[in-house]
mmCIF file of C-alpha atoms in Angstrom:
data_model
loop_
_atom_site.group_PDB
_atom_site.id
_atom_site.type_symbol
_atom_site.label_atom_id
_atom_site.label_comp_id
_atom_site.label_asym_id
_atom_site.label_seq_id
_atom_site.Cartn_x
_atom_site.Cartn_y
_atom_site.Cartn_z
ATOM 1 C CA MET A 265 0.232 -0.146 0.038
ATOM 2 C CA ASP A 266 0.936 3.504 -0.653
ATOM 3 C CA ASP A 267 1.931 5.937 2.099
ATOM 4 C CA TRP A 268 -1.570 8.088 1.448
ATOM 5 C CA THR A 269 -3.111 8.477 4.583
ATOM 6 C CA ALA A 270 -6.201 11.212 3.939
ATOM 7 C CA ILE A 271 -9.374 11.386 1.575
ATOM 8 C CA LEU A 272 -11.349 14.334 0.410
ATOM 9 C CA ILE A 273 -14.493 13.958 -1.637
ATOM 10 C CA ASP A 274 -15.145 16.655 -3.826
ATOM 11 C CA THR A 275 -19.035 17.714 -3.913
ATOM 12 C CA ASN A 276 -19.526 16.457 -7.867
ATOM 13 C CA ILE A 277 -18.903 13.094 -6.236
ATOM 14 C CA PHE A 278 -21.615 13.640 -3.260
ATOM 15 C CA ILE A 279 -24.181 14.887 -5.933
ATOM 16 C CA LYS A 280 -23.651 11.764 -8.443
ATOM 17 C CA THR A 281 -24.242 9.485 -5.186
ATOM 18 C CA LYS A 282 -27.235 11.407 -4.995
ATOM 19 C CA TYR A 283 -26.125 12.062 -0.952
ATOM 20 C CA ASN A 284 -26.804 8.016 -0.121
ATOM 21 C CA PHE A 285 -24.852 8.280 2.841
ATOM 22 C CA ASP A 286 -26.321 4.610 4.200
ATOM 23 C CA GLY A 287 -25.762 2.748 0.894
ATOM 24 C CA GLY A 288 -23.154 2.584 -1.648
ATOM 25 C CA ASN A 289 -19.686 3.584 -1.402
ATOM 26 C CA LEU A 290 -20.623 6.293 1.065
ATOM 27 C CA GLU A 291 -21.533 3.925 3.432
ATOM 28 C CA ARG A 292 -18.180 1.738 3.725
ATOM 29 C CA LEU A 293 -16.303 5.145 4.285
ATOM 30 C CA LYS A 294 -17.557 5.052 7.474
ATOM 31 C CA SER A 295 -15.261 2.016 8.316
ATOM 32 C CA PHE A 296 -12.106 4.933 7.974
ATOM 33 C CA ARG A 297 -13.587 5.268 11.698
ATOM 34 C CA HIS A 298 -11.710 1.991 12.733
ATOM 35 C CA ARG A 299 -8.520 2.885 10.368
ATOM 36 C CA PRO A 300 -5.229 5.557 10.885
ATOM 37 C CA GLU A 301 -6.557 7.011 7.289
ATOM 38 C CA VAL A 302 -8.541 10.169 7.841
ATOM 39 C CA ILE A 303 -11.454 11.596 6.168
ATOM 40 C CA VAL A 304 -11.205 15.619 5.611
ATOM 41 C CA PHE A 305 -13.774 17.689 4.456
ATOM 42 C CA ASP A 306 -13.233 21.125 3.947
ATOM 43 C CA ASP A 307 -15.792 23.824 4.810
ATOM 44 C CA ILE A 308 -16.175 25.052 1.128
ATOM 45 C CA ILE A 309 -17.477 21.808 0.347
ATOM 46 C CA CYS A 310 -19.579 21.401 3.443
ATOM 47 C CA GLY A 311 -21.574 24.438 2.723
ATOM 48 C CA GLU A 312 -21.980 23.419 -1.165
ATOM 49 C CA ILE A 313 -23.158 20.143 -0.041
ATOM 50 C CA VAL A 314 -25.906 21.334 2.432
ATOM 51 C CA SER A 315 -26.695 23.663 -0.243
ATOM 52 C CA ASN A 316 -27.196 20.798 -3.057
ATOM 53 C CA LEU A 317 -29.159 18.432 -0.778
ATOM 54 C CA SER A 318 -31.208 21.345 0.695
ATOM 55 C CA ASP A 319 -32.320 21.838 -3.050
ATOM 56 C CA HIS A 320 -32.485 18.102 -3.434
ATOM 57 C CA LEU A 321 -35.066 17.936 -0.606
ATOM 58 C CA MET A 322 -36.937 21.191 -1.228
ATOM 59 C CA GLU A 323 -37.635 19.514 -5.109
ATOM 60 C CA VAL A 324 -38.997 16.002 -3.448
ATOM 61 C CA SER A 325 -41.043 17.880 -0.801
ATOM 62 C CA ASN A 326 -42.810 20.033 -3.727
ATOM 63 C CA THR A 327 -42.995 16.719 -5.603
ATOM 64 C CA LEU A 328 -44.644 14.972 -2.416
ATOM 65 C CA LYS A 329 -47.060 17.699 -2.190
ATOM 66 C CA LYS A 330 -48.121 18.202 -6.068
ATOM 67 C CA ALA A 331 -48.963 14.414 -5.713
ATOM 68 C CA THR A 332 -50.598 14.428 -2.363
ATOM 69 C CA LYS A 333 -53.013 17.200 -3.965
ATOM 70 C CA GLU A 334 -53.538 15.028 -6.893
ATOM 71 C CA ALA A 335 -54.053 12.008 -4.836
ATOM 72 C CA TRP A 336 -56.508 13.747 -2.206
ATOM 73 C CA LEU A 337 -58.410 14.842 -5.415
ATOM 74 C CA GLY A 338 -58.612 12.042 -6.829
ATOM 75 C CA LYS A 339 -59.800 10.505 -3.793
ATOM 76 C CA LEU A 340 -56.907 7.750 -3.231
ATOM 77 C CA VAL A 341 -55.924 9.033 -0.229
ATOM 78 C CA SER A 342 -57.595 9.917 3.233
ATOM 79 C CA LYS A 343 -58.269 12.810 5.151
ATOM 80 C CA LYS A 344 -56.067 11.127 7.874
ATOM 81 C CA ASN A 345 -53.379 10.351 5.153
ATOM 82 C CA LYS A 346 -53.339 13.420 3.631
ATOM 83 C CA GLU A 347 -52.710 15.254 7.130
ATOM 84 C CA PHE A 348 -50.159 12.660 7.811
ATOM 85 C CA LEU A 349 -48.300 13.444 4.182
ATOM 86 C CA GLU A 350 -48.904 17.548 4.724
ATOM 87 C CA THR A 351 -46.587 17.104 8.178
ATOM 88 C CA LEU A 352 -43.380 15.649 5.980
ATOM 89 C CA TYR A 353 -43.638 18.617 3.538
ATOM 90 C CA VAL A 354 -40.358 21.110 4.220
ATOM 91 C CA ASN A 355 -39.585 24.652 3.698
ATOM 92 C CA LYS A 356 -36.212 26.115 2.587
ATOM 93 C CA GLU A 357 -35.021 27.105 6.015
ATOM 94 C CA GLU A 358 -36.369 23.482 7.385
ATOM 95 C CA ALA A 359 -34.689 21.698 4.165
ATOM 96 C CA SER A 360 -31.353 23.593 5.245
ATOM 97 C CA VAL A 361 -31.524 22.678 8.635
ATOM 98 C CA ARG A 362 -32.228 19.033 7.711
ATOM 99 C CA ALA A 363 -29.647 18.761 5.079
ATOM 100 C CA ARG A 364 -27.073 19.871 7.693
ATOM 101 C CA GLU A 365 -28.073 17.430 10.034
ATOM 102 C CA TYR A 366 -27.402 14.568 7.660
ATOM 103 C CA LEU A 367 -24.267 15.409 6.844
ATOM 104 C CA GLU A 368 -22.940 16.138 10.377
ATOM 105 C CA ASN A 369 -24.377 12.839 11.418
ATOM 106 C CA TYR A 370 -22.631 11.674 8.543
ATOM 107 C CA MET A 371 -19.213 13.121 9.039
ATOM 108 C CA GLU A 372 -19.518 12.049 12.953
ATOM 109 C CA GLU A 373 -20.238 8.145 11.763
ATOM 110 C CA CYS A 374 -16.976 8.450 9.871
ATOM 111 C CA ASP A 375 -15.023 10.373 12.284
ATOM 112 C CA ALA A 376 -14.131 12.494 9.669
ATOM 113 C CA THR A 377 -12.118 15.771 10.521
ATOM 114 C CA GLN A 378 -13.116 19.111 8.972
ATOM 115 C CA ILE A 379 -10.951 21.571 8.579
ATOM 116 C CA GLU A 380 -11.583 25.593 7.783
ATOM 117 C CA THR A 381 -10.205 27.281 4.741
ATOM 118 C CA HIS A 382 -9.445 30.860 6.034
ATOM 119 C CA VAL A 383 -7.129 28.843 8.287
ATOM 120 C CA TYR A 384 -4.719 27.094 5.753
ATOM 121 C CA SER A 385 -5.664 28.984 2.870
ATOM 122 C CA ASP A 386 -3.077 31.751 1.165
ATOM 123 C CA LEU A 387 -5.402 33.840 -0.951
ATOM 124 C CA ASP A 388 -2.804 35.984 -2.394
ATOM 125 C CA LYS A 389 -1.724 32.714 -4.120
ATOM 126 C CA VAL A 390 -4.867 31.926 -5.216
ATOM 127 C CA ILE A 391 -4.984 35.411 -6.105
ATOM 128 C CA SER A 392 -2.211 35.013 -8.209
ATOM 129 C CA ASP A 393 -3.170 31.239 -9.528
ATOM 130 C CA TYR A 394 -6.306 33.022 -11.132
ATOM 131 C CA PHE A 395 -4.704 35.881 -13.295
ATOM 132 C CA SER A 396 -1.894 33.757 -14.513
ATOM 133 C CA SER A 397 -4.877 31.063 -15.311
ATOM 134 C CA GLU A 398 -3.071 28.452 -13.125
ATOM 135 C CA PRO A 399 -4.777 25.271 -11.632
ATOM 136 C CA PRO A 400 -7.293 24.660 -10.843
ATOM 137 C CA PHE A 401 -8.384 27.602 -13.045
ATOM 138 C CA GLY A 402 -9.377 27.512 -17.091
ATOM 139 C CA ILE A 403 -10.307 29.216 -19.458
ATOM 140 C CA ARG A 404 -11.336 33.422 -18.748
ATOM 141 C CA GLU A 405 -14.949 32.610 -19.461
ATOM 142 C CA ILE A 406 -15.564 30.274 -16.848
ATOM 143 C CA LYS A 407 -12.464 30.622 -14.168
ATOM 144 C CA LYS A 408 -14.304 32.563 -11.825
ATOM 145 C CA ASN A 409 -16.114 29.795 -10.935
ATOM 146 C CA GLU A 410 -13.398 27.958 -9.886
ATOM 147 C CA PHE A 411 -12.652 30.240 -6.889
ATOM 148 C CA PRO A 412 -14.226 27.988 -4.369
ATOM 149 C CA ASP A 413 -12.256 25.084 -5.590
ATOM 150 C CA ALA A 414 -9.193 26.951 -5.905
ATOM 151 C CA LEU A 415 -9.533 28.154 -2.233
ATOM 152 C CA CYS A 416 -10.396 24.327 -1.095
ATOM 153 C CA LEU A 417 -7.342 22.838 -2.798
ATOM 154 C CA ASN A 418 -5.335 25.546 -1.666
ATOM 155 C CA ALA A 419 -6.326 24.809 1.693
ATOM 156 C CA ILE A 420 -6.173 21.194 1.918
ATOM 157 C CA HIS A 421 -2.350 21.421 0.349
ATOM 158 C CA ALA A 422 -1.125 23.394 3.077
ATOM 159 C CA TRP A 423 -3.357 21.334 5.948
ATOM 160 C CA ALA A 424 -1.123 18.068 4.050
ATOM 161 C CA ILE A 425 1.881 19.876 4.592
ATOM 162 C CA VAL A 426 1.536 21.016 8.330
ATOM 163 C CA GLU A 427 0.111 17.994 9.530
ATOM 164 C CA ASN A 428 2.316 15.569 7.484
ATOM 165 C CA GLN A 429 -0.675 13.989 5.539
ATOM 166 C CA LYS A 430 -0.959 12.579 1.509
ATOM 167 C CA VAL A 431 -4.097 13.147 0.627
ATOM 168 C CA VAL A 432 -6.115 11.139 -1.974
ATOM 169 C CA LEU A 433 -8.298 13.456 -3.613
ATOM 170 C CA VAL A 434 -12.057 12.082 -5.486
ATOM 171 C CA SER A 435 -13.173 14.151 -8.017
ATOM 172 C CA ASP A 436 -13.371 14.038 -11.917
ATOM 173 C CA ASP A 437 -13.077 17.719 -12.442
ATOM 174 C CA LYS A 438 -10.151 18.059 -14.803
ATOM 175 C CA GLY A 439 -9.282 21.577 -12.626
ATOM 176 C CA TRP A 440 -8.203 19.240 -9.479
ATOM 177 C CA SER A 441 -6.196 17.014 -11.390
ATOM 178 C CA GLU A 442 -3.881 19.462 -12.722
ATOM 179 C CA TYR A 443 -3.822 21.432 -9.256
ATOM 180 C CA ALA A 444 -2.619 17.820 -7.837
ATOM 181 C CA GLU A 445 -0.247 17.184 -10.674
ATOM 182 C CA LEU A 446 1.428 20.114 -9.480
ATOM 183 C CA TYR A 447 2.006 18.782 -5.822
ATOM 184 C CA GLU A 448 2.163 14.982 -6.399
ATOM 185 C CA ASP A 449 4.138 14.459 -3.474
ATOM 186 C CA ARG A 450 1.085 15.603 -1.445
ATOM 187 C CA LEU A 451 -2.042 14.992 -3.584
ATOM 188 C CA LYS A 452 -3.075 12.419 -5.876
ATOM 189 C CA VAL A 453 -6.669 12.646 -7.483
ATOM 190 C CA VAL A 454 -8.814 9.530 -8.440
ATOM 191 C CA ASN A 455 -12.184 9.688 -10.199
ATOM 192 C CA SER A 456 -14.428 7.716 -8.102
ATOM 193 C CA ILE A 457 -14.611 6.475 -4.036
ATOM 194 C CA SER A 458 -13.543 2.781 -5.166
ATOM 195 C CA GLU A 459 -10.640 3.884 -6.869
ATOM 196 C CA ALA A 460 -9.769 5.550 -3.785
ATOM 197 C CA LEU A 461 -10.827 2.681 -1.352
ATOM 198 C CA ASP A 462 -8.588 0.479 -3.695
ATOM 199 C CA VAL A 463 -5.577 2.620 -3.216
ATOM 200 C CA PHE A 464 -5.911 2.481 0.680
ATOM 201 C CA GLN A 465 -6.169 -1.595 0.297
ATOM 202 C CA GLU A 466 -2.848 -3.709 1.037
ATOM 203 C CA PHE A 467 -1.166 -4.708 -1.632
ATOM 204 C CA ASP A 468 -1.511 -8.217 -1.126
ATOM 205 C CA ALA A 469 -5.002 -8.864 -0.530
ATOM 206 C CA ARG A 470 -5.539 -6.596 -3.606
ATOM 207 C CA GLU A 471 -3.507 -8.580 -5.697
ATOM 208 C CA PHE A 472 -4.790 -11.523 -4.481
ATOM 209 C CA TYR A 473 -8.547 -10.659 -4.856
ATOM 210 C CA THR A 474 -8.424 -8.745 -8.297
ATOM 211 C CA ARG A 475 -6.805 -11.588 -9.671
ATOM 212 C CA ILE A 476 -9.283 -14.199 -8.413
ATOM 213 C CA VAL A 477 -11.825 -11.930 -9.995
ATOM 214 C CA ARG A 478 -10.069 -11.582 -13.694
ATOM 215 C CA GLU A 479 -9.910 -15.489 -13.705
ATOM 216 C CA GLN A 480 -13.462 -16.258 -13.095
ATOM 217 C CA TRP A 481 -14.869 -13.435 -14.715
ATOM 218 C CA VAL A 482 -16.429 -15.672 -17.220
ATOM 219 C CA ASP A 483 -18.631 -17.408 -14.463
ATOM 220 C CA ILE A 484 -20.077 -14.068 -13.071
ATOM 221 C CA SER A 485 -19.696 -11.644 -15.770
ATOM 222 C CA CYS A 486 -23.512 -13.117 -17.187
ATOM 223 C CA GLU A 487 -25.269 -12.350 -13.699
ATOM 224 C CA ILE A 488 -23.552 -8.771 -13.675
ATOM 225 C CA GLU A 489 -25.116 -7.827 -16.818
ATOM 226 C CA ASN A 490 -28.342 -9.058 -15.831
ATOM 227 C CA SER A 491 -28.282 -7.047 -12.711
ATOM 228 C CA ILE A 492 -27.564 -3.551 -14.505
ATOM 229 C CA ALA A 493 -30.060 -4.388 -16.987
ATOM 230 C CA GLN A 494 -32.423 -5.051 -14.403
ATOM 231 C CA ALA A 495 -31.602 -1.954 -12.243
ATOM 232 C CA LEU A 496 -32.021 0.185 -15.141
ATOM 233 C CA PHE A 497 -35.550 -1.339 -15.977
ATOM 234 C CA SER A 498 -36.328 -0.950 -12.312
ATOM 235 C CA GLU A 499 -34.929 2.420 -11.714
ATOM 236 C CA ILE A 500 -36.291 4.377 -14.880
ATOM 237 C CA VAL A 501 -39.529 2.193 -15.369
ATOM 238 C CA GLU A 502 -40.791 1.380 -12.384
ATOM 239 C CA GLY A 503 -38.679 3.991 -10.272
ATOM 240 C CA SER A 504 -38.444 7.748 -9.943
ATOM 241 C CA THR A 505 -36.659 8.852 -12.952
ATOM 242 C CA ASP A 506 -38.024 11.963 -14.731
ATOM 243 C CA VAL A 507 -39.013 12.474 -18.292
ATOM 244 C CA GLU A 508 -38.156 15.471 -19.643
ATOM 245 C CA ALA A 509 -38.834 16.839 -23.293
ATOM 246 C CA SER A 510 -39.636 20.078 -25.312
ATOM 247 C CA SER A 511 -42.911 20.826 -26.922
ATOM 248 C CA TYR A 512 -45.485 23.632 -27.786
ATOM 249 C CA LEU A 513 -47.912 21.557 -25.889
ATOM 250 C CA HIS A 514 -49.050 20.275 -22.707
ATOM 251 C CA PHE A 515 -47.931 16.673 -22.175
ATOM 252 C CA GLU A 516 -47.925 13.774 -19.925
ATOM 253 C CA PRO A 517 -45.018 11.338 -20.198
ATOM 254 C CA GLU A 518 -44.999 7.507 -19.167
ATOM 255 C CA ILE A 519 -42.223 5.622 -19.659
ATOM 256 C CA GLU A 520 -42.823 2.072 -21.631
ATOM 257 C CA ASP A 521 -39.385 0.605 -21.434
ATOM 258 C CA ALA A 522 -35.704 0.376 -20.844
ATOM 259 C CA VAL A 523 -33.644 -2.061 -22.985
ATOM 260 C CA VAL A 524 -29.844 -2.623 -22.811
ATOM 261 C CA ASN A 525 -28.572 -2.745 -26.103
ATOM 262 C CA GLU A 526 -24.169 -3.037 -25.318
ATOM 263 C CA ILE A 527 -22.458 -3.741 -21.799
ATOM 264 C CA ILE A 528 -18.949 -3.009 -22.152
ATOM 265 C CA PHE A 529 -16.917 -3.364 -18.883
ATOM 266 C CA LYS A 530 -13.968 -0.941 -18.196
ATOM 267 C CA LYS A 531 -10.713 -2.366 -18.835
ATOM 268 C CA ASN A 532 -7.006 -1.708 -17.802
ATOM 269 C CA GLY A 533 -4.879 -2.190 -20.298
ATOM 270 C CA PRO A 534 -6.233 -6.249 -21.614
ATOM 271 C CA GLU A 535 -7.101 -6.772 -18.231
ATOM 272 C CA LEU A 536 -10.745 -6.070 -16.323
ATOM 273 C CA ASP A 537 -10.500 -2.895 -14.464
ATOM 274 C CA VAL A 538 -11.383 -4.249 -10.825
ATOM 275 C CA ASN A 539 -11.048 -1.957 -7.838
ATOM 276 C CA LEU A 540 -10.779 -3.831 -4.396
ATOM 277 C CA ILE A 541 -13.032 -1.765 -1.787
ATOM 278 C CA GLU A 542 -13.012 -3.944 1.149
ATOM 279 C CA ALA A 543 -11.114 -6.578 2.003
ATOM 280 C CA PRO A 544 -12.161 -9.481 4.415
ATOM 281 C CA GLU A 545 -11.551 -7.985 8.054
ATOM 282 C CA ASN A 546 -8.840 -11.072 8.650
ATOM 283 C CA GLY A 547 -7.213 -10.527 5.237
ATOM 284 C CA PHE A 548 -8.058 -13.539 3.373
ATOM 285 C CA GLY A 549 -11.375 -15.794 3.457
ATOM 286 C CA GLY A 550 -14.787 -14.303 3.991
ATOM 287 C CA ASN A 551 -16.782 -11.760 1.776
ATOM 288 C CA PHE A 552 -14.823 -8.913 -0.135
ATOM 289 C CA TYR A 553 -15.978 -6.022 -2.013
ATOM 290 C CA VAL A 554 -15.126 -5.204 -5.707
ATOM 291 C CA SER A 555 -15.739 -2.419 -8.104
ATOM 292 C CA ILE A 556 -16.430 -2.856 -11.784
ATOM 293 C CA THR A 557 -17.336 0.327 -14.064
ATOM 294 C CA ALA A 558 -19.138 -0.235 -17.236
ATOM 295 C CA SER A 559 -20.223 1.631 -20.350
ATOM 296 C CA VAL A 560 -23.832 0.688 -20.693
ATOM 297 C CA THR A 561 -26.190 1.394 -24.015
ATOM 298 C CA TYR A 562 -29.227 1.414 -23.428
ATOM 299 C CA THR A 563 -32.829 2.750 -25.525
ATOM 300 C CA VAL A 564 -35.403 4.283 -23.362
ATOM 301 C CA SER A 565 -38.991 4.240 -24.708
ATOM 302 C CA ALA A 566 -41.722 6.537 -23.648
ATOM 303 C CA ILE A 567 -45.512 7.374 -24.393
ATOM 304 C CA PHE A 568 -46.702 10.921 -24.746
ATOM 305 C CA ASP A 569 -50.099 12.177 -24.254
ATOM 306 C CA PHE A 570 -50.825 15.981 -25.426
ATOM 307 C CA SER A 571 -53.474 18.243 -24.584
ATOM 308 C CA VAL A 572 -54.374 21.787 -25.082
ATOM 309 C CA TYR A 573 -56.360 24.115 -22.794
ATOM 310 C CA ASP A 574 -60.224 24.557 -23.763
ATOM 311 C CA SER A 575 -61.021 28.047 -22.254
ATOM 312 C CA ILE A 576 -64.607 28.032 -22.762
ATOM 313 C CA ASP A 577 -64.852 24.469 -21.412
ATOM 314 C CA LYS A 578 -62.072 24.864 -18.794
ATOM 315 C CA ASP A 579 -61.123 21.759 -19.400
ATOM 316 C CA MET A 580 -57.814 19.982 -20.899
ATOM 317 C CA VAL A 581 -58.877 18.771 -24.437
ATOM 318 C CA PRO A 582 -56.561 15.355 -25.671
ATOM 319 C CA LEU A 583 -54.875 16.006 -28.786
ATOM 320 C CA GLY A 584 -53.375 12.353 -29.512
ATOM 321 C CA GLY A 585 -49.972 10.992 -28.540
ATOM 322 C CA THR A 586 -46.446 9.975 -29.714
ATOM 323 C CA LEU A 587 -44.213 7.129 -28.742
ATOM 324 C CA GLU A 588 -40.658 8.238 -28.736
ATOM 325 C CA GLU A 589 -37.367 6.554 -27.932
ATOM 326 C CA VAL A 590 -33.919 7.576 -26.978
ATOM 327 C CA LEU A 591 -30.346 6.243 -27.112
ATOM 328 C CA ARG A 592 -28.587 6.465 -24.463
ATOM 329 C CA VAL A 593 -24.950 5.862 -23.038
ATOM 330 C CA ASP A 594 -23.536 5.681 -19.273
ATOM 331 C CA ASP A 595 -20.665 4.600 -17.186
ATOM 332 C CA LEU A 596 -22.445 2.786 -14.328
ATOM 333 C CA GLU A 597 -20.619 1.284 -11.317
ATOM 334 C CA VAL A 598 -21.327 -1.985 -10.061
ATOM 335 C CA VAL A 599 -20.406 -2.972 -6.458
ATOM 336 C CA ALA A 600 -20.165 -6.681 -5.675
ATOM 337 C CA CYS A 601 -20.279 -8.193 -2.732
ATOM 338 C CA LEU A 602 -18.130 -11.994 -3.637
ATOM 339 C CA ASN A 603 -17.034 -14.950 -1.804
ATOM 340 C CA PHE A 604 -14.482 -17.234 -2.584
ATOM 341 C CA GLU A 605 -14.755 -20.503 -1.166
ATOM 342 C CA ASP A 606 -13.887 -23.641 -2.383
ATOM 343 C CA ASP A 607 -11.696 -22.289 -5.296
ATOM 344 C CA THR A 608 -15.377 -20.836 -6.484
ATOM 345 C CA LEU A 609 -16.025 -17.505 -6.635
ATOM 346 C CA ASN A 610 -19.690 -16.782 -5.456
ATOM 347 C CA ILE A 611 -21.770 -13.435 -5.793
ATOM 348 C CA CYS A 612 -23.601 -12.409 -2.411
ATOM 349 C CA TYR A 613 -25.406 -9.385 -3.953
ATOM 350 C CA LEU A 614 -24.802 -6.793 -6.473
ATOM 351 C CA GLU A 615 -25.252 -3.396 -6.241
ATOM 352 C CA VAL A 616 -25.574 -0.811 -9.149
ATOM 353 C CA SER A 617 -24.905 2.885 -9.041
ATOM 354 C CA GLY A 618 -24.736 6.149 -11.285
ATOM 355 C CA LEU A 619 -28.377 5.138 -12.912
ATOM 356 C CA PRO A 620 -29.712 8.419 -14.315
ATOM 357 C CA ARG A 621 -31.639 10.918 -12.610
ATOM 358 C CA SER A 622 -33.722 12.529 -15.870
ATOM 359 C CA ILE A 623 -34.349 11.192 -19.407
ATOM 360 C CA TYR A 624 -34.202 13.686 -22.199
ATOM 361 C CA PHE A 625 -36.304 12.995 -25.202
ATOM 362 C CA GLY A 626 -36.088 16.394 -26.967
ATOM 363 C CA ASP A 627 -38.262 17.983 -29.091
ATOM 364 C CA ILE A 628 -41.490 16.264 -29.557
ATOM 365 C CA GLU A 629 -44.979 16.873 -30.655
ATOM 366 C CA PRO A 630 -47.917 14.755 -31.676
ATOM 367 C CA ASP A 631 -47.459 11.902 -34.216
ATOM 368 C CA PHE A 632 -50.880 12.596 -36.952
ATOM 369 C CA SER A 633 -49.726 10.584 -39.600
ATOM 370 C CA GLU A 634 -52.379 7.955 -38.638
#
């Protein structure tokens, strides 16, 4: 294992996990409470997480409010149930308080360290980097947006020097990678939490378990592919994925199907790219967790029913519909809990993340061909 001693996660990674603090790889970070490595939060990142999570809670609350109203008008819920659902609504202040509580509870469960940007950051250096377009600042048109990142990275680098730490930064932001390259003795960037967890595994355990997965991949790949297809269908067709489109008419969408066309698993050279994210507690023997990334091409179909408001009858008048399809390609992550016993690799359970939050169908209009 390299001598990396701390980990800091960018806000965009939390957004991708949908703030699932009690599942997936965010859940596994809680094991750091019992490890020598440190999880670090910068107060800028904390503020961004609270702000984004608060907005998300408001969106969920507004969706619940609309659904409750429609269910009440449609006689689907009793007055008692309606009153109960109304207790779940949050206003902007309540959403902010709840978001902060969620984050603070998670940080406590991880035994995380929070650093204060103003204590460690060098504002003169950040401003100098801004005018000279040094990382993480990009092109002039957008580089002003990078000030929070620049302050955060400057602070975490200073903290690493003062505390004699080497920090793994989890971010898919190009500016972060370019910044870390300037200070590679203290900072290193990976694109996902799985890659970060792999960094902190013992070398022998990592080599043993990733080799087993590659050698027996043929035996488990079919089940993993089926799990990806089922996860997409459940999330898009049966779940809460939003349908978005552009039209000059009012429309009501209904997703019909989500079909996988192709799955290509990420490779590291000629070999399957596997990250060991959690080894058995005793080193060898027992359940272990790996992460595998797949590029998934799939087709989503939906029916759109159109209508227009009749000002005389004061009602919506149907104008027909259309069946639309859209082809998407997304990178999905599969976390597999595996067990190697009697020379056989068994799947205990699988979890797919990176599923789409919304599907955009482009410009649509009624099909008048029939």
